[in-house]
């Protein structure tokens, strides 16, 4: 920037002289004073700082001057214009011997106007000096600004105030040359201080501007700027803190108001609202909060109404449930997971006591002992499985109860409680026992009739032989009669021994038995039935059949009843087969005949009580019904009709294998 200002000033002064020279006409005696005055006026239009103009001949003689006194005191040897004649013409110099430095500019006049060698000289005030000083103070207050000539000499510097003594020597020590182009550099000053330097040339006059700034001084300025920036930043930070504190206090005040209202809402004051003031965000927050509070008030009101309605409906439902439970004859108790009875209907309270609600189930029914893992209540809680069992209860008089337990699920997965429904079946069990006894007696009555028939035949033979012997005197005949009688007596003795052996075994207690042995006993009994004439009774026992733990008498009764039914189905003879097998952990007994079978439309009714396909004189219709009850309730098994068609009928008795007993062939021994 300094180089541009200097170049612009020098160009203005040079152009001013050229313009003045165009208007100046020089005669043989040189230009007149009026001509010089006119030239000054023209030069002033281009360079207002023009001070003086004069014309000098080639021999150094003063031809004319704008000041009349110049001729009287003129000395060519001291004229800077004359001293400045060199090639190429048009030098620019600075006269700095006075307190007010000025610039000397010379230009040649055209030969047509002045003759050869006439030069126009001009003196201009050094306004560039003031501009450079101002620029130096503005841009480099800690540095020095130099103005250099075309040959690299320092003609002026800001520190010496136009005292260039030794300046060129100093510059040469700093930089071999300071001419040409632009450059920037860093070097050490003669004082030993590192400095930053920049140079720019002025093209037309060949001058240059050099600026040197010591690095410590530059950094000192930066340090001051830094502290100024720090101070300004601190002030800004303080302002921001104060503004933030004021803003935060304002926001906190509104938020405290919202929080207070929220606490009131939490305490039940639904519909509490706050004042919508402050910033846009705070007003929006207050508006949303008020909307929420009013919505909560409305929702709470509706919720209270629904709670009242639901409570009333629940009370009605509980009352109806209690009425229904009290109306049924079964005894209903509800047991929670902790074992406490939480509800009981009227029948249960009357049977078990009015104080059972709230007590532990084990204290009421198990005499204070803990429930075993196999207990129906435990099974319902642990396995979520309903059960049907029988239980005896003594409340004044013994009772037999059929107890059903049902788990009550919560959320579809967790058993929350168990409902126990007990029904008194004492009378039913008595009737069932009577039916079983009657069927048993009927079966054994038929067997007794068969046995009587079996005994009657040899007795009749003995009687007839004795009559023949009494009417005959032949000793040989008598001997034959005695042999026949002895044979028939042995036959009767063998039959009676079988009956005695069969009756001696205790069959009314639960014991580990072999089903193959029971089948053999039943087959021998059926052989003596009169209906077994013409019927072949076969046995197909499975070797190493697992044992079962049951009452043997009940198994005999069931198999005997099924065998008698099979004999009735084959009045013209046939084959009755008892087959034993193992299937899925159960012992199977198949009773198969090749009789006429049961009609398809009647097969679903064969286990109904008092249903029979025989005539009224042949049975009561309770045989299969009682047999199925015995197998299911007492033996823990199942009795099914496997198949029935024109080729015959097959019934299957399935009994569970006794745990830990794989073979029962040698149990009787």
C-alpha positions as MATLAB code, in Angstrom:
seq = 'XXXXXXXXXXXXXXXXXXXXXXXXXXXXXXXXXXXXXXXXXXXXXXXXXXXXXXXXXXXXXXXXXXXXXXXXXXXXXXXXXXXXXXXXXXXXXXXXXXXXXXXXXXXXXXXXXXXXXXXXXXXXXXXXXXXXXXXXXXXXXXXXXXXXXXXXXXXXXXXXXXXXXXXXXXXXXXXXXXXXXXXXXXXXXXXXXXXXXXXXXXXXXXXXXXXXXXXXXXXXXXXXXXXXXXXXXXXXXXXXXXXXXXXXXXXXXXXXXXXXXXXXXXXXXXXXXXXXXXXXXXXXXXXXXXXXXXXXXXXXXXXXXXXXXXXXXXXXXXXXXXXXXXXXXXXXXXXXXXXXXXXXXXXXXXXXXXXXXXXXXXXXXXXXXXXXXXXXXXXXXXXXXXXXXXXXXXXXXXXXXXXXXXXXXXXXXXXXXXXXXXXXXXXXXXXXXXXXXXXXXXXXXXXXXXXXXXXXXXXXXXXXXXXXXXXXXXXXXXXXXXXXXXXXXXXXXXXXXXXXXXXXXXXXXXXXXXXXXXXXXXXXXXXXXXXXXXXXXXXXXXXXXXXXXXXXXXXXXXXXXXXXXXXXXXXXXXXXXXXXXXXXXXXXXXXXXXXXXXXXXXXXXXXXXXXXXXXXXXXXXXXXXXXXXXXXXXXXXXXXXXXXXXXXXXXXXXXXXXXXXXXXXXXXX';
ca = [
       0.000    0.000    0.000;
       2.871    2.405    0.831;
       4.548    1.645   -2.503;
       1.318    2.339   -4.368;
       0.879    5.699   -2.608;
       4.488    6.718   -3.345;
       4.184    5.646   -6.978;
       0.936    7.535   -7.398;
       2.479   10.743   -5.935;
       5.590   10.567   -8.146;
       3.492    9.900  -11.227;
       1.311   12.900  -10.444;
       4.366   15.163  -10.103;
       5.954   13.860  -13.326;
       2.720   14.227  -15.289;
       2.395   17.764  -13.929;
       5.822   18.735  -15.346;
       5.093   17.163  -18.721;
       1.795   19.023  -18.922;
       3.527   22.285  -17.963;
       6.246   21.682  -20.542;
       3.608   21.258  -23.272;
       2.369   24.821  -22.656;
       5.795   26.447  -22.263;
       7.367   28.090  -25.376;
      11.077   28.866  -25.028;
      12.740   31.439  -27.291;
      16.409   32.059  -27.894;
      16.528   33.941  -24.700;
      14.576   31.334  -22.775;
      11.004   31.298  -21.538;
       9.451   34.403  -20.101;
       8.202   34.763  -16.564;
       4.601   34.851  -17.680;
       5.127   31.603  -19.541;
       6.572   30.021  -16.443;
       3.603   31.271  -14.329;
       1.201   29.756  -16.848;
       3.161   26.505  -16.710;
       2.872   26.517  -12.904;
      -0.899   26.889  -13.175;
      -1.067   23.963  -15.605;
       1.191   21.846  -13.383;
      -1.016   22.648  -10.388;
      -3.965   21.024  -12.109;
      -2.088   17.718  -12.070;
      -0.109   18.085   -8.838;
      -1.485   20.579   -6.313;
       1.719   20.376   -4.259;
       3.879   22.112   -6.927;
       6.053   24.826   -5.316;
       8.327   26.185   -8.054;
       9.253   25.697  -11.721;
      12.423   26.762  -13.594;
      14.050   25.974  -16.916;
      17.745   25.108  -17.230;
      19.746   25.009  -20.399;
      22.125   22.306  -21.436;
      25.034   24.345  -20.179;
      23.445   24.724  -16.717;
      22.380   28.292  -17.280;
      19.087   29.348  -15.664;
      16.755   30.270  -18.487;
      13.621   31.179  -16.529;
      12.062   30.780  -13.066;
       8.677   31.221  -11.395;
      10.428   33.246   -8.657;
      12.171   36.470   -9.850;
      14.767   36.341   -7.068;
      15.977   32.972   -8.174;
      18.234   34.484  -10.881;
      20.107   36.698   -8.414;
      20.922   33.830   -6.020;
      21.140   31.044   -8.573;
      24.231   28.784   -8.352;
      24.365   26.006  -10.966;
      26.621   23.923   -8.799;
      23.984   23.752   -6.101;
      21.047   23.256   -8.421;
      19.782   19.699   -7.843;
      18.187   19.848  -11.270;
      21.525   20.491  -12.954;
      23.238   17.958  -10.720;
      20.593   15.461  -11.707;
      21.369   15.454  -15.453;
      21.926   11.842  -16.283;
      20.784    9.343  -18.816;
      18.003    8.435  -19.046;
      16.501   11.792  -18.332;
      13.668   12.417  -15.935;
      15.173   11.672  -12.537;
      13.316   12.238   -9.315;
      15.135   13.257   -6.176;
      14.442   14.371   -2.651;
      15.976   17.400   -1.047;
      16.059   16.704    2.665;
      18.474   19.336    3.958;
      15.671   21.500    5.298;
      13.025   20.919    7.918;
      10.436   20.716    5.151;
      11.709   18.217    2.630;
      10.584   18.497   -0.968;
      10.863   16.524   -4.199;
      12.831   17.651   -7.258;
      11.517   16.341  -10.604;
      13.139   17.099  -13.987;
      11.765   16.441  -17.476;
      13.263   17.386  -20.888;
      11.386   19.873  -23.020;
      10.650   18.988  -26.617;
      13.340   20.342  -29.033;
      10.722   22.022  -31.210;
       9.750   24.220  -28.287;
      13.064   24.917  -26.541;
      15.962   23.746  -28.486;
      18.208   20.892  -27.512;
      19.064   20.119  -23.929;
      16.561   22.394  -22.176;
      15.168   20.793  -19.040;
      12.187   21.834  -16.974;
      12.659   21.476  -13.217;
       9.960   21.423  -10.577;
       9.963   21.549   -6.818;
       7.057   19.859   -5.048;
       6.166   19.686   -1.360;
       6.805   16.216    0.072;
       3.203   15.215    0.923;
       4.297   11.611    0.428;
       6.341   12.008    3.603;
       3.242   12.719    5.676;
       1.345    9.867    4.029;
       4.135    7.406    4.684;
       4.434    8.496    8.299;
       0.690    8.086    8.772;
       0.807    4.694    7.088;
       3.766    3.692    9.226;
       1.969    4.685   12.413;
      -1.194    2.850   11.267;
       0.258   -0.419    9.979;
       3.689   -0.727   11.612;
       3.848    1.441   14.726;
       6.780   -0.589   16.034;
       8.726   -0.738   12.756;
      10.674    1.537   10.368;
       9.611    2.501    6.845;
      12.315    3.251    4.211;
      11.990    4.976    0.828;
      14.729    3.819   -1.574;
      16.045    5.242   -4.815;
      16.322    3.400   -8.104;
      19.920    2.430   -7.366;
      19.022    0.997   -3.947;
      20.002    3.975   -1.783;
      17.787    4.933    1.118;
      16.526    8.416    0.434;
      14.291    8.656    3.481;
      13.272    6.658    6.536;
      10.633    7.255    9.162;
      13.053    7.013   12.050;
      15.582    9.634   10.830;
      13.097   12.215    9.650;
      14.900   12.664    6.302;
      18.360   12.159    7.697;
      19.612    9.425    5.391;
      23.129    9.488    6.743;
      24.516    5.949    6.742;
      21.071    4.663    5.775;
      22.272    3.156    2.532;
      25.161    1.512    4.323;
      22.818    0.089    6.923;
      20.495   -1.165    4.198;
      23.417   -2.799    2.410;
      24.296   -4.599    5.604;
      20.734   -5.802    5.944;
      20.107   -6.610    2.327;
      22.615   -6.495   -0.568;
      20.020   -4.788   -2.725;
      16.567   -3.465   -2.130;
      15.501   -3.038   -5.737;
      13.195   -4.849   -8.079;
       9.836   -6.542   -7.628;
       8.270   -7.484   -4.352;
       9.616   -9.672   -1.615;
       9.180  -10.589    2.031;
      11.945  -11.851    4.310;
      13.104  -12.338    7.862;
      16.627  -11.377    8.924;
      18.658  -10.023   11.833;
      19.140   -6.294   12.250;
      22.617   -4.804   13.067;
      21.361   -4.459   16.614;
      20.973   -8.241   16.776;
      17.155   -8.169   16.760;
      15.255  -10.420   14.380;
      12.899   -8.507   12.109;
      10.220   -9.136    9.499;
      10.745   -7.174    6.233;
       8.634   -6.436    3.140;
       9.643   -4.530   -0.046;
       7.598   -3.162   -2.981;
       9.004   -1.254   -6.008;
       7.615    1.838   -7.759;
       7.972    1.022  -11.434;
       8.179    4.365  -13.265;
      10.641    6.283  -11.099;
      12.314    3.126   -9.880;
      11.817    3.926   -6.220;
      10.955    1.395   -3.561;
       9.359    1.128   -0.117;
      10.897   -1.136    2.559;
       9.205   -1.876    5.886;
      11.045   -3.496    8.817;
       9.222   -4.592   11.977;
      11.200   -6.145   14.878;
       9.655   -9.464   15.826;
       9.552   -8.711   19.592;
       7.724   -5.455   18.856;
       5.283   -7.258   16.557;
       4.685   -9.919   19.148;
       4.259   -7.269   21.804;
       1.461   -5.856   19.733;
      -0.027   -9.289   19.368;
       0.318   -9.822   23.120;
      -1.552   -6.588   23.705;
      -4.176   -7.688   21.208;
      -4.328  -11.027   22.974;
      -4.936   -9.421   26.325;
      -7.449   -7.122   24.768;
      -9.152  -10.161   23.248;
      -8.987  -11.946   26.602;
     -10.464   -8.953   28.335;
     -13.145   -8.620   25.713;
     -13.838  -12.363   25.976;
     -14.049  -12.123   29.756;
     -16.473   -9.230   29.473;
     -18.534  -11.151   26.928;
     -18.419  -14.255   29.136;
     -19.529  -12.219   32.136;
     -22.321  -10.727   30.074;
     -23.317  -14.206   28.890;
     -23.184  -15.569   32.433;
     -25.329  -12.752   33.731;
     -27.727  -13.151   30.813;
     -27.790  -16.912   31.292;
     -28.349  -16.530   35.015;
     -31.205  -14.130   34.413;
     -32.642  -16.429   31.757;
     -32.143  -19.500   33.942;
     -33.791  -17.772   36.886;
     -36.709  -16.829   34.698;
     -36.975  -20.358   33.324;
     -36.491  -21.859   36.798;
     -39.220  -19.633   38.193;
     -41.663  -20.847   35.580;
     -40.496  -24.430   36.018;
     -40.972  -24.158   39.794;
     -44.478  -22.982   39.128;
     -45.050  -25.982   36.857;
     -43.461  -28.337   39.432;
     -45.655  -26.945   42.205;
     -48.720  -27.474   40.071;
     -47.532  -30.997   39.222;
     -47.148  -31.790   42.936;
     -50.679  -30.586   43.541;
     -51.871  -32.823   40.720;
     -49.963  -35.736   42.256;
     -51.830  -35.058   45.501;
     -55.143  -35.268   43.669;
     -55.762  -31.652   42.618;
     -56.524  -32.566   39.007;
     -57.241  -29.569   36.767;
     -54.524  -27.355   38.325;
     -53.263  -24.824   35.754;
     -50.311  -22.399   35.532;
     -49.961  -18.913   34.023;
     -48.672  -18.943   30.439;
     -45.981  -16.195   30.510;
     -42.309  -15.791   29.649;
     -40.599  -16.960   26.482;
     -42.388  -18.735   23.674;
     -41.055  -22.101   24.857;
     -42.223  -21.470   28.432;
     -45.648  -20.364   27.216;
     -45.908  -23.466   25.047;
     -44.862  -25.620   28.019;
     -47.486  -23.973   30.226;
     -50.148  -24.434   27.557;
     -49.322  -28.124   27.136;
     -49.206  -28.583   30.923;
     -52.599  -26.949   31.368;
     -54.043  -29.088   28.586;
     -52.604  -32.197   30.233;
     -53.935  -31.218   33.661;
     -57.438  -30.648   32.339;
     -57.282  -33.925   30.419;
     -56.202  -35.704   33.612;
     -59.093  -34.154   35.477;
     -61.557  -35.360   32.861;
     -59.943  -38.803   32.661;
     -59.900  -39.137   36.436;
     -63.552  -38.206   36.595;
     -64.437  -40.812   33.998;
     -62.205  -43.331   35.759;
     -63.955  -42.739   39.076;
     -67.303  -43.292   37.409;
     -66.065  -46.513   35.833;
     -64.581  -47.661   39.150;
     -67.900  -47.086   40.869;
     -69.694  -48.985   38.120;
     -67.154  -51.814   38.101;
     -67.186  -52.031   41.903;
     -70.952  -52.298   41.924;
     -70.832  -54.906   39.153;
     -68.123  -56.825   41.022;
     -70.155  -56.765   44.212;
     -73.183  -58.028   42.325;
     -71.055  -60.713   40.694;
     -69.563  -61.796   44.019;
     -72.993  -61.870   45.595;
     -74.343  -63.938   42.723;
     -71.338  -66.257   42.925;
     -71.844  -66.698   46.655;
     -75.541  -67.424   46.114;
     -74.734  -69.969   43.427;
     -72.050  -71.637   45.539;
     -74.331  -71.744   48.563;
     -77.140  -73.172   46.449;
     -75.234  -76.279   45.365;
     -74.960  -79.312   47.597;
     -71.304  -79.959   46.867;
     -68.761  -78.663   49.349;
     -66.599  -75.975   47.716;
     -63.404  -74.536   49.216;
     -60.813  -72.252   47.592;
     -57.168  -72.691   48.617;
     -54.452  -70.119   47.869;
     -50.827  -70.943   47.094;
     -49.794  -70.307   50.712;
     -52.136  -73.135   51.762;
     -54.816  -70.954   53.371;
     -58.531  -71.502   52.755;
     -59.868  -68.156   51.519;
     -63.433  -69.083   50.605;
     -65.953  -71.817   51.398;
     -69.612  -72.230   50.518;
     -72.428  -72.958   52.937;
     -72.247  -76.736   52.506;
     -68.502  -76.763   53.249;
     -68.917  -74.566   56.320;
     -71.692  -76.816   57.629;
     -69.640  -79.978   57.087;
     -66.137  -78.825   58.058;
     -66.873  -76.031   60.535;
     -67.658  -72.312   60.377;
     -64.091  -71.329   61.282;
     -62.240  -72.997   58.382;
     -61.907  -69.776   56.322;
     -58.470  -68.325   57.037;
     -57.062  -71.577   58.408;
     -54.532  -73.759   56.643;
     -55.833  -76.593   54.518;
     -53.558  -79.109   56.246;
     -54.877  -78.072   59.665;
     -58.462  -78.743   58.606;
     -58.088  -81.941   56.556;
     -54.629  -83.381   57.232;
     -54.289  -82.863   60.991;
     -51.488  -80.358   60.636;
     -49.142  -82.445   58.504;
     -47.600  -81.091   55.327;
     -49.199  -82.051   52.034;
     -47.252  -84.766   50.167;
     -46.208  -84.171   46.568;
     -48.881  -86.628   45.378;
     -51.733  -84.802   47.105;
     -54.300  -83.403   44.623;
     -53.864  -79.845   45.961;
     -50.087  -80.009   45.450;
     -50.547  -81.591   42.036;
     -52.890  -78.789   40.984;
     -50.389  -76.097   42.039;
     -47.257  -77.852   40.746;
     -48.546  -79.406   37.528;
     -51.624  -77.278   36.797;
     -53.580  -80.525   36.419;
     -57.160  -81.202   37.596;
     -57.734  -84.411   39.542;
     -60.635  -86.565   40.730;
     -60.050  -88.634   43.876;
     -61.941  -90.224   46.726;
     -61.419  -89.297   50.347;
     -62.974  -90.380   53.599;
     -64.080  -87.775   56.104;
     -65.307  -88.246   59.641;
     -67.701  -85.559   60.816;
     -69.892  -87.309   63.344;
     -70.184  -90.304   61.057;
     -67.799  -91.592   58.387;
     -68.325  -90.297   54.870;
     -66.872  -91.133   51.490;
     -66.235  -88.051   49.326;
     -65.496  -87.719   45.639;
     -63.091  -84.755   45.534;
     -62.422  -82.800   42.332;
     -59.567  -80.259   42.300;
     -59.247  -77.573   39.607;
     -56.404  -75.029   39.271;
     -57.360  -71.366   38.819;
     -54.941  -69.656   36.431;
     -53.802  -66.048   36.552;
     -52.742  -64.467   33.250;
     -53.205  -67.865   31.661;
     -49.970  -69.393   33.042;
     -49.617  -69.080   36.828;
     -51.799  -71.095   39.207;
     -53.160  -68.552   41.667;
     -55.482  -70.802   43.659;
     -57.152  -74.221   43.619;
     -60.873  -74.956   43.840;
     -61.819  -78.189   45.617;
     -65.326  -79.572   45.084;
     -66.311  -82.480   47.326;
     -69.423  -84.594   46.823;
     -70.696  -87.173   49.309;
     -70.842  -90.548   47.560;
     -71.288  -92.784   50.591;
     -74.677  -94.051   49.412;
     -73.397  -94.529   45.876;
     -70.416  -96.484   47.130;
     -72.731  -98.661   49.215;
     -74.954  -99.310   46.218;
     -71.899  -99.971   44.088;
     -70.555 -102.368   46.718;
     -73.886 -104.146   46.783;
     -73.845 -104.387   43.000;
     -70.324 -105.720   43.085;
     -71.306 -108.195   45.776;
     -74.367 -109.294   43.838;
     -72.372 -109.707   40.661;
     -69.734 -111.525   42.584;
     -72.257 -113.819   44.167;
     -73.932 -114.361   40.831;
     -70.639 -115.279   39.216;
     -69.650 -117.558   42.030;
     -73.195 -118.945   42.095;
     -72.809 -119.907   38.480;
     -69.460 -121.422   39.329;
     -71.022 -123.242   42.257;
     -73.675 -124.593   39.935;
     -70.973 -125.740   37.557;
     -69.021 -127.292   40.414;
     -72.172 -128.977   41.658;
     -72.683 -130.243   38.152;
     -69.105 -131.456   38.061;
     -69.574 -133.230   41.392;
     -73.022 -134.473   40.446;
     -71.795 -136.424   37.449;
     -69.326 -138.621   39.365;
     -71.790 -138.983   42.238;
     -74.443 -140.193   39.810;
     -71.942 -142.623   38.354;
     -71.026 -143.841   41.838;
     -74.667 -144.224   42.763;
     -75.485 -146.233   39.635;
     -72.460 -148.457   40.108;
     -73.344 -149.109   43.727;
     -76.880 -150.078   42.759;
     -75.558 -152.478   40.170;
     -73.144 -153.953   42.681;
     -75.864 -154.407   45.279;
     -78.040 -156.340   42.835;
     -75.239 -158.579   41.569;
     -73.513 -161.470   43.287;
     -70.684 -161.562   40.796;
     -67.384 -160.750   42.576;
     -65.828 -159.630   39.293;
     -68.644 -157.203   38.752;
     -68.277 -155.914   42.280;
     -64.528 -155.385   41.765;
     -65.159 -153.350   38.572;
     -67.771 -151.319   40.396;
     -65.353 -150.506   43.185;
     -62.697 -149.410   40.672;
     -65.182 -147.066   38.975;
     -66.315 -145.683   42.320;
     -62.727 -145.097   43.392;
     -61.996 -143.275   40.131;
     -65.038 -141.017   40.481;
     -64.233 -140.309   44.139;
     -60.714 -139.284   43.105;
     -62.238 -137.007   40.497;
     -64.442 -135.368   43.134;
     -61.510 -135.106   45.519;
     -59.360 -133.366   42.882;
     -62.133 -130.864   42.108;
     -62.718 -130.100   45.776;
     -58.965 -129.672   46.331;
     -58.832 -127.105   43.509;
     -61.706 -125.200   45.078;
     -60.074 -125.345   48.488;
     -56.742 -124.128   47.094;
     -58.475 -121.284   45.262;
     -60.403 -120.202   48.354;
     -57.428 -120.397   50.716;
     -55.478 -117.538   49.069;
     -56.153 -114.034   50.479;
     -57.427 -112.068   47.521;
     -59.005 -109.035   49.225;
     -55.723 -107.190   50.022;
     -53.515 -105.124   47.732;
     -50.510 -107.227   46.801;
     -48.035 -107.767   44.004;
     -49.546 -110.453   41.768;
     -48.905 -112.212   38.469;
     -51.684 -111.694   35.966;
     -50.680 -114.915   34.194;
     -51.452 -116.894   37.387;
     -54.812 -115.158   37.785;
     -55.702 -115.971   34.165;
     -54.818 -119.655   34.781;
     -57.100 -119.768   37.855;
     -59.989 -118.151   35.981;
     -59.554 -120.564   33.055;
     -59.729 -123.560   35.419;
     -62.889 -122.202   37.055;
     -64.543 -121.642   33.687;
     -63.798 -125.238   32.682;
     -66.318 -126.404   35.297;
     -69.098 -124.131   34.003;
     -71.790 -126.126   32.123;
     -71.737 -123.469   29.371;
     -68.127 -124.356   28.656;
     -69.139 -127.617   26.984;
     -68.062 -127.441   23.403;
     -65.850 -124.405   24.109;
     -62.074 -124.615   24.013;
     -60.456 -122.309   26.559;
     -56.959 -121.290   25.440;
     -54.282 -119.266   27.227;
     -51.565 -117.195   25.499;
     -49.463 -115.852   28.387;
     -46.541 -113.550   27.701;
     -43.318 -114.808   29.187;
     -41.726 -112.674   31.950;
     -44.841 -110.579   32.360;
     -44.348 -107.629   34.788;
     -46.280 -107.731   38.042;
     -49.144 -105.471   39.128;
     -50.014 -104.272   42.632;
     -53.810 -104.704   43.047;
     -56.457 -106.713   44.861;
     -56.350 -110.143   43.202;
     -59.988 -110.838   44.087;
     -61.083 -107.842   41.959;
     -59.043 -109.034   38.958;
     -60.558 -112.529   39.285;
     -64.061 -111.054   39.461;
     -63.551 -108.940   36.313;
     -61.944 -111.715   34.242;
     -64.499 -114.263   35.439;
     -67.369 -111.966   34.451;
     -65.846 -111.336   31.000;
     -65.253 -115.099   30.561;
     -68.858 -115.987   31.485;
     -70.123 -113.336   29.004;
     -67.925 -114.934   26.332;
     -69.367 -118.391   27.098;
     -72.900 -116.972   26.810;
     -71.961 -115.556   23.380;
     -70.960 -119.057   22.141;
     -73.926 -121.369   22.971;
     -72.978 -123.670   20.104;
     -69.330 -123.882   21.093;
     -66.232 -122.033   20.031;
     -62.868 -120.792   21.288;
     -62.277 -118.530   24.297;
     -58.740 -117.098   24.461;
     -57.008 -115.268   27.318;
     -53.933 -113.402   26.028;
     -51.526 -111.336   28.134;
     -49.122 -108.692   26.812;
     -47.290 -105.454   27.719;
     -48.061 -102.089   26.089;
     -46.771  -98.613   27.067;
     -45.994  -99.600   30.649;
     -49.295 -101.453   31.203;
     -50.166 -105.135   31.471;
     -52.863 -106.090   28.944;
     -55.311 -108.979   29.166;
     -57.321 -109.642   26.005;
     -60.448 -111.780   26.355;
     -61.380 -112.897   22.852;
     -64.225 -115.143   21.669;
     -65.503 -116.133   18.226;
     -69.180 -115.709   18.982;
     -71.761 -113.714   17.034;
     -70.509 -110.320   18.230;
     -72.360 -107.168   19.345;
     -74.370 -105.017   16.952;
     -72.591 -101.774   15.996;
     -75.443  -99.560   17.232;
     -75.285 -101.219   20.679;
     -71.520 -101.157   21.236;
     -71.520  -97.660   22.811;
     -74.054  -98.801   25.444;
     -72.457 -102.012   26.666;
     -70.995 -100.304   29.769;
     -74.268  -98.608   30.768;
     -75.927  -99.937   33.926;
     -78.828 -102.349   33.431;
     -78.088 -102.712   29.728;
     -77.808 -106.284   28.424;
     -78.022 -108.111   25.121;
     -79.094 -111.295   26.949;
     -82.530 -112.288   27.993;
     -83.992 -111.104   31.318;
     -83.461 -114.535   32.837;
     -79.731 -114.542   32.024;
     -78.487 -111.438   33.857;
     -79.090 -108.049   35.503;
     -77.215 -105.866   33.000;
     -74.722 -104.718   35.650;
     -71.838 -107.045   34.858;
     -69.845 -104.827   32.462;
     -70.830 -101.650   34.325;
     -69.544 -103.011   37.627;
     -66.448 -104.515   36.000;
     -65.503 -101.174   34.442;
     -65.998  -99.382   37.773;
     -63.756 -101.935   39.493;
     -61.002 -101.617   36.879;
     -61.119  -97.789   36.848;
     -61.753  -96.960   40.504;
     -60.075  -99.815   42.386;
     -57.437 -101.175   40.037;
     -56.362  -97.861   38.443;
     -56.684  -99.296   34.956;
     -59.069  -99.298   32.035;
     -61.601 -101.709   30.497;
     -62.392 -101.230   26.803;
     -64.296 -102.937   24.036;
     -61.500 -103.385   21.511;
     -63.541 -104.862   18.656;
     -66.766 -106.704   17.968;
     -68.034 -108.068   14.692;
     -69.395 -111.285   13.225;
     -66.059 -113.010   13.872;
     -66.319 -112.404   17.598;
     -65.667 -109.902   20.380;
     -62.483 -108.763   22.139;
     -62.352 -106.935   25.479;
     -59.094 -105.457   26.834;
     -58.212 -105.018   30.502;
     -55.274 -102.593   30.993;
     -53.539 -102.540   34.404;
     -50.528 -100.352   35.387;
     -47.236 -102.166   35.993;
     -46.044 -102.058   39.597;
     -42.988  -99.735   39.899;
     -39.713 -101.641   40.251;
     -41.170 -105.061   39.445;
     -40.428 -106.281   35.948;
     -41.296 -109.919   36.513;
     -43.950 -111.504   38.722;
     -43.754 -115.105   37.580;
     -42.301 -116.314   40.895;
     -44.300 -114.106   43.272;
     -46.446 -116.874   44.653;
     -43.440 -118.916   45.623;
];
